[in-house]
Short mmCIF file of C-alpha atoms in Angstrom, two decimals:
data_model
loop_
_atom_site.label_atom_id
_atom_site.label_comp_id
_atom_site.label_asym_id
_atom_site.label_seq_id
_atom_site.Cartn_x
_atom_site.Cartn_y
_atom_site.Cartn_z
CA UNK F 789 175.05 218.38 32.79
CA UNK F 790 173.70 219.92 29.53
CA UNK F 791 171.71 217.89 27.02
CA UNK F 792 172.59 217.65 23.32
CA UNK F 793 169.83 220.20 22.74
CA UNK F 794 171.67 222.60 25.01
CA UNK F 795 174.79 222.04 22.93
CA UNK F 796 172.95 223.61 20.00
CA UNK F 797 171.63 220.65 17.96
CA UNK F 798 167.91 220.31 17.20
CA UNK F 799 167.99 216.95 15.43
CA UNK F 800 170.13 213.85 15.50
CA UNK F 801 171.15 214.43 11.87
CA UNK F 802 172.30 217.95 12.62
CA UNK F 803 174.35 216.60 15.47
CA UNK F 804 175.94 213.91 13.29
CA UNK F 805 176.63 216.22 10.36
CA UNK F 806 178.11 219.10 12.25
CA UNK F 807 180.07 217.98 15.30
CA UNK F 808 183.73 217.08 15.06
CA UNK F 809 184.75 217.15 18.70
CA UNK F 810 182.29 217.74 21.48
CA UNK F 811 182.94 218.58 25.08
CA UNK F 812 182.20 215.62 27.37
CA UNK F 813 179.56 217.72 29.04
CA UNK F 814 177.54 217.47 25.83
CA UNK F 815 177.60 213.68 25.97
CA UNK F 816 177.34 211.98 29.29
CA UNK F 817 174.06 210.27 30.12
CA UNK F 818 172.12 211.65 27.16
CA UNK F 819 170.75 210.58 23.79
CA UNK F 820 172.38 207.81 21.82
CA UNK F 821 172.75 209.29 18.32
CA UNK F 822 172.45 207.66 14.93
CA UNK F 823 175.59 206.15 13.41
CA UNK F 824 178.06 203.43 14.19
CA UNK F 825 179.42 203.07 17.69
CA UNK F 826 182.96 201.80 18.10
CA UNK F 827 183.80 200.75 21.64
CA UNK F 828 187.33 200.17 22.87
CA UNK F 829 187.37 196.54 21.72
CA UNK F 830 184.13 195.73 19.95
CA UNK F 831 183.01 195.52 16.35
CA UNK F 832 180.69 198.18 14.89
CA UNK F 833 177.05 198.00 15.96
CA UNK F 834 174.26 199.69 14.07
CA UNK F 835 172.06 201.87 16.25
CA UNK F 836 168.35 202.62 15.83
CA UNK F 837 167.56 205.16 13.14
CA UNK F 838 166.23 208.37 14.66
CA UNK F 839 166.95 210.46 11.60
CA UNK F 840 164.92 213.62 11.41
CA UNK F 841 163.51 213.24 14.92
CA UNK F 842 163.75 215.92 17.53
CA UNK F 843 166.18 215.11 20.30
CA UNK F 844 163.51 215.32 22.95
CA UNK F 845 161.32 212.87 21.04
CA UNK F 846 163.74 209.97 21.23
CA UNK F 847 162.15 207.27 23.45
CA UNK F 848 163.45 207.24 26.99
CA UNK F 849 164.58 203.57 26.84
CA UNK F 850 167.13 204.74 24.29
CA UNK F 851 168.67 207.22 26.70
CA UNK F 852 172.39 206.86 26.30
CA UNK F 853 173.60 204.19 28.76
CA UNK F 854 177.34 204.08 28.13
CA UNK F 855 180.27 205.69 29.86
CA UNK F 856 182.05 208.39 27.89
CA UNK F 857 185.25 206.41 27.56
CA UNK F 858 183.56 203.94 25.21
CA UNK F 859 182.35 206.16 22.37
CA UNK F 860 183.84 206.34 18.91
CA UNK F 861 181.66 207.60 16.07
CA UNK F 862 182.46 206.95 12.42
CA UNK F 863 183.07 209.86 10.09
CA UNK F 864 181.10 209.42 6.82
CA UNK F 865 183.16 207.58 4.19
CA UNK F 866 185.88 206.64 6.66
CA UNK F 867 186.72 203.03 7.44
CA UNK F 868 187.54 202.37 11.08
CA UNK F 869 188.52 198.91 12.21
CA UNK F 870 188.21 197.76 15.78
CA UNK F 871 190.70 194.97 16.11
CA UNK F 872 190.64 192.95 19.30
CA UNK F 873 194.04 193.31 20.96
CA UNK F 874 195.92 190.04 21.33
CA UNK F 875 197.30 188.87 24.65
CA UNK F 876 200.74 189.93 23.39
CA UNK F 877 199.52 193.53 23.52
CA UNK F 878 198.34 193.17 27.10
CA UNK F 879 199.81 195.02 29.99
CA UNK F 880 200.37 192.19 32.45
CA UNK F 881 199.42 192.82 36.08
CA UNK F 882 200.18 190.24 38.79
CA UNK F 883 198.90 190.08 42.37
CA UNK F 884 198.99 187.51 45.17
CA UNK F 885 195.93 187.16 47.40
CA UNK F 886 195.61 184.97 50.47
CA UNK F 887 193.47 185.06 53.59
CA UNK F 888 191.13 188.04 53.79
CA UNK F 889 192.57 189.94 50.81
CA UNK F 890 189.75 189.23 48.34
CA UNK F 891 188.07 192.66 48.55
CA UNK F 892 191.35 194.59 48.53
CA UNK F 893 192.47 192.72 45.43
CA UNK F 894 189.20 193.39 43.59
CA UNK F 895 189.32 197.11 44.42
CA UNK F 896 192.92 197.24 43.17
CA UNK F 897 191.92 195.56 39.88
CA UNK F 898 188.95 197.93 39.60
CA UNK F 899 191.21 200.97 39.97
CA UNK F 900 193.46 199.57 37.25
CA UNK F 901 190.53 199.24 34.86
CA UNK F 902 188.95 202.63 35.54
CA UNK F 903 191.70 204.66 33.92
CA UNK F 904 193.89 202.42 31.78
CA UNK F 905 193.82 202.63 28.00
CA UNK F 906 195.33 199.38 26.73
CA UNK F 907 193.99 195.92 27.38
CA UNK F 908 194.98 194.33 30.69
CA UNK F 909 195.92 190.74 31.52
CA UNK F 910 195.45 189.92 35.20
CA UNK F 911 197.52 187.14 36.77
CA UNK F 912 195.90 186.38 40.11
CA UNK F 913 197.70 184.00 42.46
CA UNK F 914 195.27 182.89 45.16
CA UNK F 915 194.50 180.19 47.67
CA UNK F 916 192.16 177.52 46.31
CA UNK F 917 189.29 178.72 48.53
CA UNK F 918 189.40 182.19 46.95
CA UNK F 919 189.29 181.10 43.30
CA UNK F 920 185.48 180.68 43.00
CA UNK F 921 184.95 184.01 44.75
CA UNK F 922 187.25 185.82 42.33
CA UNK F 923 185.51 184.23 39.34
CA UNK F 924 182.07 185.12 40.67
CA UNK F 925 182.93 188.75 41.40
CA UNK F 926 184.78 189.39 38.13
CA UNK F 927 181.84 188.01 36.12
CA UNK F 928 179.52 190.47 37.88
CA UNK F 929 181.39 193.46 36.46
CA UNK F 930 179.68 195.15 33.47
CA UNK F 931 180.52 194.09 29.92
CA UNK F 932 181.89 197.53 29.10
CA UNK F 933 184.74 196.73 31.51
CA UNK F 934 185.07 192.94 31.34
CA UNK F 935 185.86 193.18 27.63
CA UNK F 936 188.92 195.28 28.51
CA UNK F 937 190.72 192.52 30.37
CA UNK F 938 191.39 188.82 30.56
CA UNK F 939 192.47 186.95 33.64
CA UNK F 940 194.01 183.74 34.91
CA UNK F 941 193.86 182.45 38.47
CA UNK F 942 196.81 180.35 39.63
CA UNK F 943 197.35 178.23 42.75
CA UNK F 944 200.04 179.21 45.23
CA UNK F 945 203.13 177.22 44.27
CA UNK F 946 206.86 177.38 45.03
CA UNK F 947 209.26 175.60 42.69
CA UNK F 948 212.21 175.32 45.07
CA UNK F 949 212.62 174.81 48.81
CA UNK F 950 209.99 174.16 51.45
CA UNK F 951 206.55 175.43 50.39
CA UNK F 952 205.31 175.89 53.95
CA UNK F 953 208.40 177.92 54.80
CA UNK F 954 207.86 180.19 51.81
CA UNK F 955 204.16 180.56 52.63
CA UNK F 956 204.87 181.86 56.10
CA UNK F 957 207.59 184.30 55.05
CA UNK F 958 206.46 187.73 56.32
CA UNK F 959 202.82 187.77 55.10
CA UNK F 960 200.81 184.77 53.88
CA UNK F 961 201.87 183.86 50.35
CA UNK F 962 203.76 187.13 49.73
CA UNK F 963 206.88 185.18 48.70
CA UNK F 964 204.98 183.97 45.63
CA UNK F 965 206.10 187.11 43.80
CA UNK F 966 209.68 185.81 43.86
CA UNK F 967 208.60 182.90 41.66
CA UNK F 968 206.76 184.86 38.94
CA UNK F 969 209.67 184.62 36.44
CA UNK F 970 209.65 180.84 36.88
CA UNK F 971 205.87 180.33 36.66
CA UNK F 972 204.92 182.84 33.94
CA UNK F 973 207.36 181.54 31.35
CA UNK F 974 205.38 182.94 28.40
CA UNK F 975 205.14 186.47 29.81
CA UNK F 976 207.88 188.89 28.80
CA UNK F 977 207.19 191.72 31.28
CA UNK F 978 204.72 192.45 34.05
CA UNK F 979 203.83 194.78 36.87
CA UNK F 980 203.50 193.16 40.28
CA UNK F 981 201.59 195.01 43.01
CA UNK F 982 200.47 194.21 46.54
CA UNK F 983 196.74 193.86 47.15
CA UNK F 984 196.64 197.17 49.05
CA UNK F 985 197.58 199.26 46.01
CA UNK F 986 195.31 201.70 44.14
CA UNK F 987 196.00 203.16 40.70
CA UNK F 988 195.27 206.87 40.35
CA UNK F 989 196.41 207.10 36.73
CA UNK F 990 196.64 204.69 33.78
CA UNK F 991 198.85 201.62 34.15
CA UNK F 992 200.03 202.59 30.65
CA UNK F 993 202.18 205.29 32.27
CA UNK F 994 204.17 203.04 34.58
CA UNK F 995 204.27 200.37 31.86
CA UNK F 996 206.11 202.93 29.71
CA UNK F 997 208.99 202.88 32.21
CA UNK F 998 209.96 199.50 30.76
CA UNK F 999 211.13 201.37 27.66
CA UNK F 1000 213.46 203.45 29.84
CA UNK F 1001 215.44 200.44 31.10
CA UNK F 1002 219.05 200.38 29.97
CA UNK F 1003 220.68 197.16 28.74
CA UNK F 1004 221.30 195.74 32.23
CA UNK F 1005 218.15 196.78 34.11
CA UNK F 1006 215.50 194.11 34.59
CA UNK F 1007 213.29 195.38 37.43
CA UNK F 1008 212.08 198.68 38.86
CA UNK F 1009 211.03 199.67 42.38
CA UNK F 1010 210.74 202.81 44.49
CA UNK F 1011 212.92 203.65 47.52
CA UNK F 1012 211.72 202.38 50.88
CA UNK F 1013 212.22 205.88 52.27
CA UNK F 1014 213.25 209.31 51.05
CA UNK F 1015 215.32 210.32 54.06
CA UNK F 1016 218.14 207.92 55.05
CA UNK F 1017 218.43 209.04 58.66
CA UNK F 1018 214.82 208.04 59.41
CA UNK F 1019 214.57 205.10 57.00
CA UNK F 1020 214.03 201.58 58.36
CA UNK F 1021 216.83 199.83 56.47
CA UNK F 1022 219.42 202.48 57.22
CA UNK F 1023 218.67 202.22 60.95
CA UNK F 1024 217.74 198.61 61.63
CA UNK F 1025 218.66 196.21 58.80
CA UNK F 1026 221.00 193.34 59.69
CA UNK F 1027 221.54 192.31 56.07
CA UNK F 1028 222.72 193.99 52.84
CA UNK F 1029 220.18 196.24 51.12
CA UNK F 1030 220.01 198.34 47.98
CA UNK F 1031 221.32 201.92 48.00
CA UNK F 1032 221.03 204.17 51.05
CA UNK F 1033 217.43 203.43 52.07
CA UNK F 1034 216.57 200.09 50.47
CA UNK F 1035 213.64 199.58 48.08
CA UNK F 1036 209.97 198.75 48.63
CA UNK F 1037 208.62 195.81 46.64
CA UNK F 1038 204.90 196.64 46.86
CA UNK F 1039 205.03 197.99 43.30
CA UNK F 1040 207.55 196.14 41.13
CA UNK F 1041 207.96 196.35 37.37
CA UNK F 1042 209.72 193.27 35.98
CA UNK F 1043 211.24 192.25 32.67
CA UNK F 1044 210.79 188.51 33.22
CA UNK F 1045 212.72 187.54 30.10
CA UNK F 1046 215.83 189.34 31.32
CA UNK F 1047 215.42 187.91 34.83
CA UNK F 1048 215.25 184.39 33.43
CA UNK F 1049 218.34 184.93 31.27
CA UNK F 1050 220.60 186.63 33.84
CA UNK F 1051 223.27 185.12 36.04
CA UNK F 1052 223.17 187.00 39.35
CA UNK F 1053 226.15 187.87 41.49
CA UNK F 1054 225.71 186.67 45.07
CA UNK F 1055 227.48 186.13 48.40
CA UNK F 1056 227.32 182.34 48.29
CA UNK F 1057 229.48 181.22 45.37
CA UNK F 1058 232.02 183.06 43.15
CA UNK F 1059 230.11 182.37 39.95
CA UNK F 1060 226.67 183.67 39.10
CA UNK F 1061 223.39 181.88 39.77
CA UNK F 1062 220.13 181.96 37.86
CA UNK F 1063 217.13 183.54 39.59
CA UNK F 1064 215.55 180.17 40.48
CA UNK F 1065 218.85 178.63 41.62
CA UNK F 1066 219.55 181.60 43.88
CA UNK F 1067 216.27 181.96 45.79
CA UNK F 1068 216.33 179.13 48.33
CA UNK F 1069 220.08 179.25 49.20
CA UNK F 1070 219.72 183.02 49.66
CA UNK F 1071 216.78 182.52 52.01
CA UNK F 1072 218.63 179.85 53.98
CA UNK F 1073 221.63 182.13 54.44
CA UNK F 1074 219.71 185.20 55.60
CA UNK F 1075 216.49 183.84 57.13
CA UNK F 1076 217.59 184.67 60.69
CA UNK F 1077 218.43 188.27 59.73
CA UNK F 1078 215.45 189.37 57.64
CA UNK F 1079 212.32 191.13 58.91
CA UNK F 1080 210.27 191.97 55.83
CA UNK F 1081 210.53 188.59 54.14
CA UNK F 1082 210.65 188.58 50.35
CA UNK F 1083 211.25 192.35 50.21
CA UNK F 1084 214.44 191.86 52.21
CA UNK F 1085 215.54 189.10 49.82
CA UNK F 1086 214.99 191.42 46.87
CA UNK F 1087 217.05 194.09 48.61
CA UNK F 1088 219.87 191.60 49.10
CA UNK F 1089 219.73 190.52 45.46
CA UNK F 1090 219.94 194.09 44.17
CA UNK F 1091 222.63 195.02 46.69
CA UNK F 1092 224.88 192.55 44.86
CA UNK F 1093 223.44 193.47 41.43
CA UNK F 1094 222.72 197.23 41.54
CA UNK F 1095 223.14 197.59 37.79
CA UNK F 1096 220.02 195.45 37.33
CA UNK F 1097 217.64 197.83 39.12
CA UNK F 1098 215.83 200.92 37.84
CA UNK F 1099 214.61 203.13 40.70
CA UNK F 1100 211.43 205.07 40.00
CA UNK F 1101 210.34 208.00 42.19
CA UNK F 1102 208.14 207.82 45.27
CA UNK F 1103 204.89 208.96 43.61
CA UNK F 1104 204.73 205.51 41.96
CA UNK F 1105 204.58 203.83 45.38
CA UNK F 1106 203.14 206.40 47.76
CA UNK F 1107 202.72 205.15 51.33
CA UNK F 1108 201.60 206.65 54.66
CA UNK F 1109 205.28 207.16 55.55
CA UNK F 1110 205.42 209.80 52.83
CA UNK F 1111 203.03 212.12 54.68
CA UNK F 1112 202.16 210.90 58.19
CA UNK F 1113 205.21 212.64 59.72
CA UNK F 1114 205.17 215.49 57.21
CA UNK F 1115 205.36 215.49 53.43
CA UNK F 1116 208.64 214.00 52.16
CA UNK F 1117 207.83 212.85 48.61
CA UNK F 1118 208.73 215.78 46.36
CA UNK F 1119 207.61 213.94 43.24
CA UNK F 1120 204.08 213.64 44.62
CA UNK F 1121 204.06 217.27 45.69
CA UNK F 1122 204.91 218.31 42.14
CA UNK F 1123 203.00 215.74 40.05
CA UNK F 1124 200.53 214.14 42.45
CA UNK F 1125 200.32 210.54 43.62
CA UNK F 1126 200.37 208.05 40.74
CA UNK F 1127 200.03 204.79 42.67
CA UNK F 1128 198.77 204.69 46.26
CA UNK F 1129 200.08 201.93 48.54
CA UNK F 1130 197.96 201.62 51.66
CA UNK F 1131 200.27 199.47 53.76
CA UNK F 1132 200.01 199.37 57.55
CA UNK F 1133 196.34 198.35 57.07
CA UNK F 1134 195.30 201.99 56.67
CA UNK F 1135 192.29 201.20 54.45
CA UNK F 1136 190.67 199.39 57.35
CA UNK F 1137 191.27 201.61 60.38
CA UNK F 1138 191.02 205.32 61.14
CA UNK F 1139 194.70 206.13 61.58
CA UNK F 1140 195.12 207.58 58.07
CA UNK F 1141 191.63 208.64 56.92
CA UNK F 1142 192.92 210.14 53.66
CA UNK F 1143 194.05 206.71 52.45
CA UNK F 1144 190.84 205.12 53.71
CA UNK F 1145 188.74 207.75 51.88
CA UNK F 1146 190.38 206.93 48.54
CA UNK F 1147 189.85 203.21 49.06
CA UNK F 1148 186.18 203.62 50.00
CA UNK F 1149 185.34 205.99 47.15
CA UNK F 1150 186.85 203.67 44.52
CA UNK F 1151 185.18 200.68 46.19
CA UNK F 1152 181.77 202.35 46.13
CA UNK F 1153 182.04 203.87 42.64
CA UNK F 1154 179.48 202.29 40.24
CA UNK F 1155 181.48 201.25 37.17
CA UNK F 1156 179.50 203.13 34.53
CA UNK F 1157 178.76 206.30 36.48
CA UNK F 1158 180.24 209.70 35.74
CA UNK F 1159 183.76 209.83 37.19
CA UNK F 1160 183.56 213.45 38.26
CA UNK F 1161 180.15 213.20 39.91
CA UNK F 1162 180.49 209.77 41.52
CA UNK F 1163 184.20 209.58 42.28
CA UNK F 1164 185.99 212.92 42.25
CA UNK F 1165 183.40 215.03 44.08
CA UNK F 1166 182.72 212.42 46.81
CA UNK F 1167 186.48 212.21 47.29
CA UNK F 1168 186.76 215.96 47.76
CA UNK F 1169 183.95 215.82 50.28
CA UNK F 1170 185.55 213.01 52.28
CA UNK F 1171 188.88 214.80 52.32
CA UNK F 1172 187.28 217.66 54.27
CA UNK F 1173 187.03 215.27 57.21
CA UNK F 1174 190.74 214.39 57.12
CA UNK F 1175 192.36 217.80 57.63
CA UNK F 1176 193.18 216.97 61.25
CA UNK F 1177 195.93 214.65 59.96
CA UNK F 1178 199.18 215.63 58.25
CA UNK F 1179 198.26 213.58 55.18
CA UNK F 1180 194.85 215.22 55.07
CA UNK F 1181 196.40 218.69 54.96
CA UNK F 1182 197.82 218.07 51.47
CA UNK F 1183 194.73 216.95 49.52
CA UNK F 1184 196.14 218.30 46.25
CA UNK F 1185 198.85 215.61 46.40
CA UNK F 1186 196.17 212.91 46.27
CA UNK F 1187 193.83 214.68 43.86
CA UNK F 1188 196.18 216.13 41.26
CA UNK F 1189 196.90 213.00 39.25
CA UNK F 1190 193.40 211.54 39.53
CA UNK F 1191 191.89 214.84 38.29
CA UNK F 1192 194.34 214.94 35.39
CA UNK F 1193 193.56 211.33 34.54
CA UNK F 1194 189.80 211.87 34.54
CA UNK F 1195 190.15 214.84 32.23
CA UNK F 1196 192.14 212.69 29.84
CA UNK F 1197 189.43 210.03 29.92
CA UNK F 1198 186.95 212.58 28.65
CA UNK F 1199 189.16 214.64 26.39
CA UNK F 1200 191.40 212.05 24.75
CA UNK F 1201 189.55 208.76 24.70
CA UNK F 1202 186.27 210.15 23.46
CA UNK F 1203 187.03 211.01 19.87
CA UNK F 1204 184.13 211.95 17.65
CA UNK F 1205 184.76 211.69 13.91
CA UNK F 1206 181.82 213.41 12.21
CA UNK F 1207 180.98 215.77 9.41
CA UNK F 1208 182.84 216.88 6.32
CA UNK F 1209 184.15 220.17 7.73
CA UNK F 1210 186.98 219.51 10.19
CA UNK F 1211 187.27 221.86 13.13
CA UNK F 1212 190.33 220.72 15.10
#
């Protein structure tokens, strides 16, 4: 990576006076210049004055320690305010973690932070034994990232029915997601994801889908399968399900306000029921016919209320089924995977090494390192060992969106306002 000297500037002042927008390759890991630094959510901080000094004479302890995504330099005479976003401006992300899902959940949250632009509010529902571990790990993350999010940890609770029954539905505690509209009464909208999800682009992009809802839509999910004749629901389901293939609830965008205010059609009584009123009677009616627990209940709900569901394409919930028998997600082939869902435990065995490689690279990435050098290139290298699998033969599907996202981190977030002569 070139130094600032190699970018053509002999002194710090020359650099400050002349540069309007600089390639990221003239920034990362090098000298911290004079001026005011504006981070994503901090107030201005005055830096040491190295005016007139040669770049190579700046003391080594002052070597620039920040990631590129944090830098905003003030143009002379221009006021720039860094206002801390309020919780109302948060993108709300909810997850439920029980048993051995601590690491998976932390890696998911890490992937969300790496690329997202707006502030995040994490809502973590966890068993009591996991709460101190979450708090300890989150506090260990560097300040440059912890200032970009806030979090709350909630106990596992169910407002209606038998709590032990709900807890054992499909996977431990997974049914908790059904109660989010009831528990998070002050949250308007949120994105729920399973612990085995990884974000390969900013959450901002899927959050934008909320603006595409029509007047009746209140949730969004992806199809369970792309091809009805080999889909699970179309072949084996013994209960009603949405559409021709059902939907997968591992990534679910929810307008909680609309959910709380809607009366849902159902198969139990002629009139509508509120979300909370409907849950336990629905479970009691279908509990002997469902296989996938809360996901099946959601499919039943939206079978009777199809106008309430927005269906987003498969690249927003990309699972091994989309490539392990041959590629069948056209959206991912064209645009790349946006959100990876490593169900079937593929992060922890060797059956789908492409999924495992992505998980391990994000897990091992040091927060403030260069994304290309410490994430993208190791990922490319690991993918070379996966070409014996059908998923491994389409690496571009997994790399396209993450490469595009990293370029945006460097090209769009790092805005340098300097000098009197504008060269845009």
